[in-house]
Coordinates of C-alpha atoms in Angstrom, one line a residue:
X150 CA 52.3 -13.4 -77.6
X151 CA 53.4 -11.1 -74.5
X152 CA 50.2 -9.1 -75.3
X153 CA 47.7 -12.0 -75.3
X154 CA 49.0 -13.4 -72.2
X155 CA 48.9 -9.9 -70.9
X156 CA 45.3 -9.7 -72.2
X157 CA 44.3 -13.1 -70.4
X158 CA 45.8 -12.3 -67.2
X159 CA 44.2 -9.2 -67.1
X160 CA 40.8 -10.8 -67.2
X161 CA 41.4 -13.1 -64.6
X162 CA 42.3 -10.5 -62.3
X163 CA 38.6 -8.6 -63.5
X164 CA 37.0 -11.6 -63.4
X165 CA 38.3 -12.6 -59.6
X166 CA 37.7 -9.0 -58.0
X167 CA 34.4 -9.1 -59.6
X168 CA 33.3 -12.7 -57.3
X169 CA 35.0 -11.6 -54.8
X170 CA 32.6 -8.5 -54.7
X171 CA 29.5 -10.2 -55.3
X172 CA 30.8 -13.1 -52.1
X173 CA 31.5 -10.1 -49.8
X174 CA 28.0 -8.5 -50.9
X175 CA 26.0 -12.3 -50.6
X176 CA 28.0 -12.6 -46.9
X177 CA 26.8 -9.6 -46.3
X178 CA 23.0 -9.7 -47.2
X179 CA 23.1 -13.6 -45.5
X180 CA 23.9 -11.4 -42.2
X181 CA 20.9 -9.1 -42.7
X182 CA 18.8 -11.8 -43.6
X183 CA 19.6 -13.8 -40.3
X184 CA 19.2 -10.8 -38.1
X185 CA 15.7 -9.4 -39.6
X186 CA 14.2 -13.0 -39.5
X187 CA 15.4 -15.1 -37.0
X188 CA 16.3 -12.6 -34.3
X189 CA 18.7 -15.6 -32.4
X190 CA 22.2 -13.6 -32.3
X191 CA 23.2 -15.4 -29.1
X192 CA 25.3 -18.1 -30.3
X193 CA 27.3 -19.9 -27.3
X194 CA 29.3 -23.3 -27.6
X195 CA 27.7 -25.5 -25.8
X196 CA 30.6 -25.6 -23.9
X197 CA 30.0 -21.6 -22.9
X198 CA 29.0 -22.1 -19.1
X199 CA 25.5 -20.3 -18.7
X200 CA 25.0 -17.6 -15.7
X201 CA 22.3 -14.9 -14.3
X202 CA 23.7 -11.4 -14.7
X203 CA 22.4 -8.6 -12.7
X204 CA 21.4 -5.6 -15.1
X205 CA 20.5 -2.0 -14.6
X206 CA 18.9 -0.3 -17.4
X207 CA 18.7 3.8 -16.5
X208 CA 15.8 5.4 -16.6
X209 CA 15.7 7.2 -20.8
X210 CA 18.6 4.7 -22.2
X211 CA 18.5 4.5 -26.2
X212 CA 18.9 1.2 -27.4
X213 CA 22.6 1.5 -28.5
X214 CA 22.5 2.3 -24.6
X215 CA 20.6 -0.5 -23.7
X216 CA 22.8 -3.0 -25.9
X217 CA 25.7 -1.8 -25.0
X218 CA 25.0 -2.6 -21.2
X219 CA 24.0 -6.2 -22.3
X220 CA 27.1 -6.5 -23.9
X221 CA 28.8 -5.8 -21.4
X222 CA 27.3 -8.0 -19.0
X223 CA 28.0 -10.5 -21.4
X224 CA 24.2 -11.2 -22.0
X225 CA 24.8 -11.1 -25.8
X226 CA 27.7 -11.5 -27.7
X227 CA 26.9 -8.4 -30.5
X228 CA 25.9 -4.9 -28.9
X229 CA 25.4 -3.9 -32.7
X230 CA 23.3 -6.6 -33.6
X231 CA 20.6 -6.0 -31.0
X232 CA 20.3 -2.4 -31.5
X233 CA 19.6 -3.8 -35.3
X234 CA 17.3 -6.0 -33.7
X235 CA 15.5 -3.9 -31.3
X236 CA 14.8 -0.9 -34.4
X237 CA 14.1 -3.6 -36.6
X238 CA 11.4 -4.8 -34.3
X239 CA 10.3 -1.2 -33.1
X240 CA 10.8 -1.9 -30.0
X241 CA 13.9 0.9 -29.4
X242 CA 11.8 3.4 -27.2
X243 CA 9.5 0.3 -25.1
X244 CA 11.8 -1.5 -23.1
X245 CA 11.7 0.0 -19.7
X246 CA 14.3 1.1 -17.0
X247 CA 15.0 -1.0 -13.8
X248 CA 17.2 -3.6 -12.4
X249 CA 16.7 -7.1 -14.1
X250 CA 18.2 -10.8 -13.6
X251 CA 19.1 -11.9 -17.0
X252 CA 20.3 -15.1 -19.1
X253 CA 23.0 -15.2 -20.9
X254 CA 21.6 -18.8 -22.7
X255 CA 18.5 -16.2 -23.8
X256 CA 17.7 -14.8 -27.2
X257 CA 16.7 -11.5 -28.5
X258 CA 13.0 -12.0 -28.5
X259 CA 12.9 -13.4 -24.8
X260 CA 15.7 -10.9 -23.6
X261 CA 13.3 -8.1 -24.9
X262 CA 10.3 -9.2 -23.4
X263 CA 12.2 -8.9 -20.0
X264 CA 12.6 -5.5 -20.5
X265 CA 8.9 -4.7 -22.3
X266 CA 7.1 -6.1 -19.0
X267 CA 9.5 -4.3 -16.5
X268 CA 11.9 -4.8 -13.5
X269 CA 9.8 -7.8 -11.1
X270 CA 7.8 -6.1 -8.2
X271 CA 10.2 -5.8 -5.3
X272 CA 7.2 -4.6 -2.8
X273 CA 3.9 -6.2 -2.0
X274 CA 0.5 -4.8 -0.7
X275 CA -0.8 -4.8 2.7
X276 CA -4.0 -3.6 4.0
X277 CA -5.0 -2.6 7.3
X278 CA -8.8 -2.2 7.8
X279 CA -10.3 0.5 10.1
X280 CA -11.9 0.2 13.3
X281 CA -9.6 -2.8 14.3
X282 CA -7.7 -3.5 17.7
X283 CA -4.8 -2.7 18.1
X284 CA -4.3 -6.9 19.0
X285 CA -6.5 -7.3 15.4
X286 CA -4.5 -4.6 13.6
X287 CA -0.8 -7.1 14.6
X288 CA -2.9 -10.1 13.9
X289 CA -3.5 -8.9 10.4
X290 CA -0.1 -7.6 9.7
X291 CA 1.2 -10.9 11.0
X292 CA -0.9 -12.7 8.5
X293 CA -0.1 -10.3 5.8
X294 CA 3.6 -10.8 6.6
X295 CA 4.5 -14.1 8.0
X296 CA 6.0 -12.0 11.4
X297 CA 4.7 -13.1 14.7
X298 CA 2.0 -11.0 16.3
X299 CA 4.0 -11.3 19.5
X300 CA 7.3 -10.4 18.1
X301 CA 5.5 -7.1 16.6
X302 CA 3.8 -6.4 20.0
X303 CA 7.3 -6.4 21.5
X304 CA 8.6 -4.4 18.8
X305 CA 6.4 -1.4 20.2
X306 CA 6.4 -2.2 24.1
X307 CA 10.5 -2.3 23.6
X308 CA 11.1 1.1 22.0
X309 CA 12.2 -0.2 19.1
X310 CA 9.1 1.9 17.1
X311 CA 8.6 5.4 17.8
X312 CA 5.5 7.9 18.1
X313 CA 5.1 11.3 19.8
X314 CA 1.4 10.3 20.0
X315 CA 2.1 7.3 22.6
X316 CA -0.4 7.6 25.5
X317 CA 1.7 9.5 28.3
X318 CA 4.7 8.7 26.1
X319 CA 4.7 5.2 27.9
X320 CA 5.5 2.7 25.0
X321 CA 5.9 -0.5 27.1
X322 CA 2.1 -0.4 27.6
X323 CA 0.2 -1.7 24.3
X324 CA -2.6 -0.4 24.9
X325 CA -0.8 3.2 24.7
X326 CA -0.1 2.1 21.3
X327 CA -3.9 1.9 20.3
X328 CA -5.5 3.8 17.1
X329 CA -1.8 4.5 16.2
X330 CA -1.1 2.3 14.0
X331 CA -2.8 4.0 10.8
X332 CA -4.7 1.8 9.0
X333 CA -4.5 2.2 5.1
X334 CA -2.7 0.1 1.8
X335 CA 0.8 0.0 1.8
X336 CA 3.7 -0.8 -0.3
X337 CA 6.2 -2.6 1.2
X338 CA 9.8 -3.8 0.8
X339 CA 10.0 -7.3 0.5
X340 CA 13.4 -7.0 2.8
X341 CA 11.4 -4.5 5.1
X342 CA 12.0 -5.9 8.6
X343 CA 8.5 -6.4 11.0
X344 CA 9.8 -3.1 12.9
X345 CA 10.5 -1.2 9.5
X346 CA 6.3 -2.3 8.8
X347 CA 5.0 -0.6 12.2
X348 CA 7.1 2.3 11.8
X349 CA 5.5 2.8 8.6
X350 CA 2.3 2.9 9.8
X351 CA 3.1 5.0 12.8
X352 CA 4.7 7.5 10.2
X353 CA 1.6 7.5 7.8
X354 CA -0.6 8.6 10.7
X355 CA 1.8 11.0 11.9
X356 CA 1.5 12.7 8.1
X357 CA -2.1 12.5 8.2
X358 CA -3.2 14.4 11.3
X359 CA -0.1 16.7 10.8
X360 CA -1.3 17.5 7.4
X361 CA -4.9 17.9 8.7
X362 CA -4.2 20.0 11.5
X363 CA -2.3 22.5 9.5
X364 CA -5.9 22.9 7.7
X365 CA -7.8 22.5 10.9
X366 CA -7.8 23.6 14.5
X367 CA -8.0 21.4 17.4
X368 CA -11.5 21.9 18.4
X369 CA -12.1 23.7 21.4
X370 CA -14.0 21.1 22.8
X371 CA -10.9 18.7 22.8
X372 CA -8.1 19.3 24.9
X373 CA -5.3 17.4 23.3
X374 CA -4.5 15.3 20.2
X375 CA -4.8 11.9 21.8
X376 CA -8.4 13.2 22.5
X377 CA -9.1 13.9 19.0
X378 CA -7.5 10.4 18.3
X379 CA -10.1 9.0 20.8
X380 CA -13.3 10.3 19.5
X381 CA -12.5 9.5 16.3
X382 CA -11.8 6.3 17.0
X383 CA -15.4 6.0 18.9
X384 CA -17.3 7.6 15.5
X385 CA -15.1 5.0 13.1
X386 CA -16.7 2.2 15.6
X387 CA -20.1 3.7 15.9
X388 CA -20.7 5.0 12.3
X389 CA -21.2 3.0 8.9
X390 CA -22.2 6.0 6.6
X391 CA -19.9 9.2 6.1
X392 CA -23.1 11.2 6.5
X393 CA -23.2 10.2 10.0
X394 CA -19.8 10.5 11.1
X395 CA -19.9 14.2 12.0
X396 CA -23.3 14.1 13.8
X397 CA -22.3 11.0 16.0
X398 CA -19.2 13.1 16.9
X399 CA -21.6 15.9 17.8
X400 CA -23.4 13.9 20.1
X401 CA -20.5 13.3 21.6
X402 CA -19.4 16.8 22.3
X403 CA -22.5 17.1 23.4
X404 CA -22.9 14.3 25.8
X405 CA -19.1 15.8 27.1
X406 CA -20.6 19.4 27.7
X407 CA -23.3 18.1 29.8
X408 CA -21.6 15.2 31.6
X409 CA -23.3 12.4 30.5
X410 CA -22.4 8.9 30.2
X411 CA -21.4 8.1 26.6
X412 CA -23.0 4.7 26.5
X413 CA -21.3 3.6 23.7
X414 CA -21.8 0.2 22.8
X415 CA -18.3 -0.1 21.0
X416 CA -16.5 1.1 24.6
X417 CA -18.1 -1.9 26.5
X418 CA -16.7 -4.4 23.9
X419 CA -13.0 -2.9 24.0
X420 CA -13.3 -3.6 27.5
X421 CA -14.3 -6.8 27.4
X422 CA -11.8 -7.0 24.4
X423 CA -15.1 -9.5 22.9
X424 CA -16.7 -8.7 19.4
X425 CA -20.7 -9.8 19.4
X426 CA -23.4 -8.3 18.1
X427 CA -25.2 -7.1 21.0
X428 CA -24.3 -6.0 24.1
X429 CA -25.6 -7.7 27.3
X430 CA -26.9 -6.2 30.2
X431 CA -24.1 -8.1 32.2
X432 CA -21.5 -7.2 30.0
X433 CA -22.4 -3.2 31.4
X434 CA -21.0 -4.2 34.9
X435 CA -17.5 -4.7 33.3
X436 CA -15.4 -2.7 35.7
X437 CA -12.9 -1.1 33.6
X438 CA -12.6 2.8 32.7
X439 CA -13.8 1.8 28.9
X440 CA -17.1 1.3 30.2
X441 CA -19.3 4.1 29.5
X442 CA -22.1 3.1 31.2
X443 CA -20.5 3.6 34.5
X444 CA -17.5 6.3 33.9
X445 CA -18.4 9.8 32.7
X446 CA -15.8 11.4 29.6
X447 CA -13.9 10.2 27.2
X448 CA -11.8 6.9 27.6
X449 CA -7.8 7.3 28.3
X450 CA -6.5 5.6 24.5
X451 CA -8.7 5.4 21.2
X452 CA -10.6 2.2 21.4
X453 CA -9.6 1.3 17.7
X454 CA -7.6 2.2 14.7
X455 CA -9.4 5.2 12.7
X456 CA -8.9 6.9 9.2
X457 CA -8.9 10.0 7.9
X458 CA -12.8 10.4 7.3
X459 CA -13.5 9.8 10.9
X460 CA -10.6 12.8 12.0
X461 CA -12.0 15.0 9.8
X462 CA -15.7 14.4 10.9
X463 CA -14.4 15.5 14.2
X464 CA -12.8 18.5 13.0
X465 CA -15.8 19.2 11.6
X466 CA -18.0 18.5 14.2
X467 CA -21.3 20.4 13.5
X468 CA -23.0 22.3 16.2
X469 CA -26.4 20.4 17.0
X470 CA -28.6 19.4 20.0
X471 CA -28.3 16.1 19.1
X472 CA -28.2 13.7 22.2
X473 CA -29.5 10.1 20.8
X474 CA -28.8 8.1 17.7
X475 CA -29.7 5.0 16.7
X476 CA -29.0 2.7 13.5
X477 CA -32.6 2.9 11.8
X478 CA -32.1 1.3 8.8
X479 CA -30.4 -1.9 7.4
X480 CA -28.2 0.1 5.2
X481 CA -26.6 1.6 8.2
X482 CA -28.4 4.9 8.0
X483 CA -28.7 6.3 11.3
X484 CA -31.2 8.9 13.3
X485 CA -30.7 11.7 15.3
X486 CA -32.5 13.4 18.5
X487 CA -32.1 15.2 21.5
X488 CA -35.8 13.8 22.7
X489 CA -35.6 10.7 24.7
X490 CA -39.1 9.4 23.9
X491 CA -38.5 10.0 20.1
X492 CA -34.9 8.2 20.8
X493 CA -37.6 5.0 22.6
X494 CA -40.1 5.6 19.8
X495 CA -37.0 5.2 17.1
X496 CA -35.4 2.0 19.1
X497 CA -38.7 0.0 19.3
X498 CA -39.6 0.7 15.2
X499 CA -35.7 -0.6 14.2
X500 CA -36.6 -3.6 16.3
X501 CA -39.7 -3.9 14.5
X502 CA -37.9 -3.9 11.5
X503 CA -35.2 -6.0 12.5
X504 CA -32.6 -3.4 12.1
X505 CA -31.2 -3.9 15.6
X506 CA -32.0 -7.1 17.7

């Protein structure tokens, strides 16, 4: 009697361990199941008050990294079960470093496409186009920006930007300021300040013409930087093709040497401070030192912002007996002489061909 109760009891007990094995092992596959195919392992009350978290993921974290961080942020509930997650779906080595703004109400798939497309852009692009004005060049980076042109023209006639290029290191004149404001694309902080934006700019072309001139010379025909700054300026304004660039700039080293008038076109214009398309025998009587009809040499400032082409035309200034040019065709090729009636021959053929008016 003793031994069949024994008996019975003992395959109770078997028979009990034995489900309670094959529960744990069915719990256990249930949990596998739900994290390979529904990826949801954020699972707040509704009561569980939601919030943005700000996360930084360094630059080569793992994904046990990754989760961990998020778990700490409280962004998921389970560091373990993303990491499961994130091999699961191959995406351990994708997500991407940066600092993120993140859910805590979002799930695994949505959390890891944050991190696939990256950290959001905390710059945006400017561009400032050659050849402008220095009153164009803050026009465009007011419009680019949302500052006032006025408030960045004080910015530089306060002091508040700095250059050792300023025209007779006089910054409260704005027209000392022109051609130094670099033009180029730039990057720039979205909490950068309209003064932190002009400095920029002044630093760029401070890098440029440094790095040049530790590859160059100052030509021996220029007697100071703010020269070089000036005749470039005057071939970025006069020149459409890089071909022409350095033989404009030798006409005027040449025109210089025998002390001619420059009669450049773009110096009459500056002067006016008027953009048309042809210059007017009226507008030569402008009495201003811009106008190279009536002053000999080079004008005090740059008459525009210039890039790095036009520097290095100068600095490459080729030695020629070229005294003339003229725009000759429509795709702003231009000719070359140091014969006036060939210059006259060339100026009534483009207006023939209705290159120039």
């Amino acid at each position: 009697m003793i031994n069949y109760y024994f008996k019975n009891r003992l395959l109770i007990t078997v028979l009990f361990t034995v489900f309670a094995v094959l529960t744990s092992v069915s719990f256990a596959s249930n949990i596998a199941t739900s994290i390979d195919k529904t990826a949801n392992i954020i699972t707040n009350d509704d009561n569980t008050q939601e919030f943005v978290a700000i996360v930084n993921i360094p630059q080569g974290s793992s994904a046990a990294v990754i989760s961990s961080i998020l778990a700490e942020e409280g962004i998921i509930s389970s560091s373990l079960a993303y990491e499961l997650y994130l091999r699961n779906e191959n995406l351990s080595d994708k997500l991407r470093a940066g600092e993120y703004e993140i859910s805590n109400k979002l799930e695994f798939d949505e959390i890891s496409a944050i991190l696939l497309k990256g950290p959001p852009l905390k710059t945006y692009t400017i561009t400032i186009p050659e050849g402008l004005w220095i009153s164009e060049t803050l026009e465009s980076i007011s419009s680019q920006t949302g500052y006032d042109s006025d408030l960045l023209a004080n910015s530089l006639i306060s002091g508040n930007v700095q250059s050792k290029y300023v025209y007779l290191g006089d910054f409260s004149n704005l027209q000392h300021w022109e051609g130094l404001l670099y033009p180029n694309t730039y990057q720039i902080a979205l909490d950068a300040s309209g003064v932190d934006i002009l400095q920029l700019l002044v630093n760029e072309l401070e890098f440029v013409v440094e790095d040049l001139l530790n590859e160059y010379q100052l030509p021996a025909w220029l007697n100071t930087t703010n020269e070089l700054f000036t005749v470039a300026s005057l071939v970025e304004a006069e020149s459409k093709l890089q071909e022409d660039r350095p033989l404009v700039s030798s006409v005027i080293k040449n025109r210089l040497y025998d002390d001619m008038l420059l009669q450049i076109d773009a110096m009459v214009l500056y002067a006016l401070q008027e953009r048309k398309s042809q210059v007017l025998l009226v507008d030569l009587q402008v009495n201003s030192i811009y106008n190279s009809y009536k002053y000999t040499g080079l004008p005090p400032t740059p008459i525009s912002g210039f890039g790095e082409r036009s520097i290095l035309a100068v600095l490459e200034t080729p030695e020629t007996d070229f005294i003339y040019y003229l725009l000759t065709d429509k795709n702003g090729k231009m000719s070359f002489t140091n014969d006036y009636s060939d210059f006259i021959n060339m100026k009534n053929k483009a207006k023939e061909d209705g290159v120039i008016p």
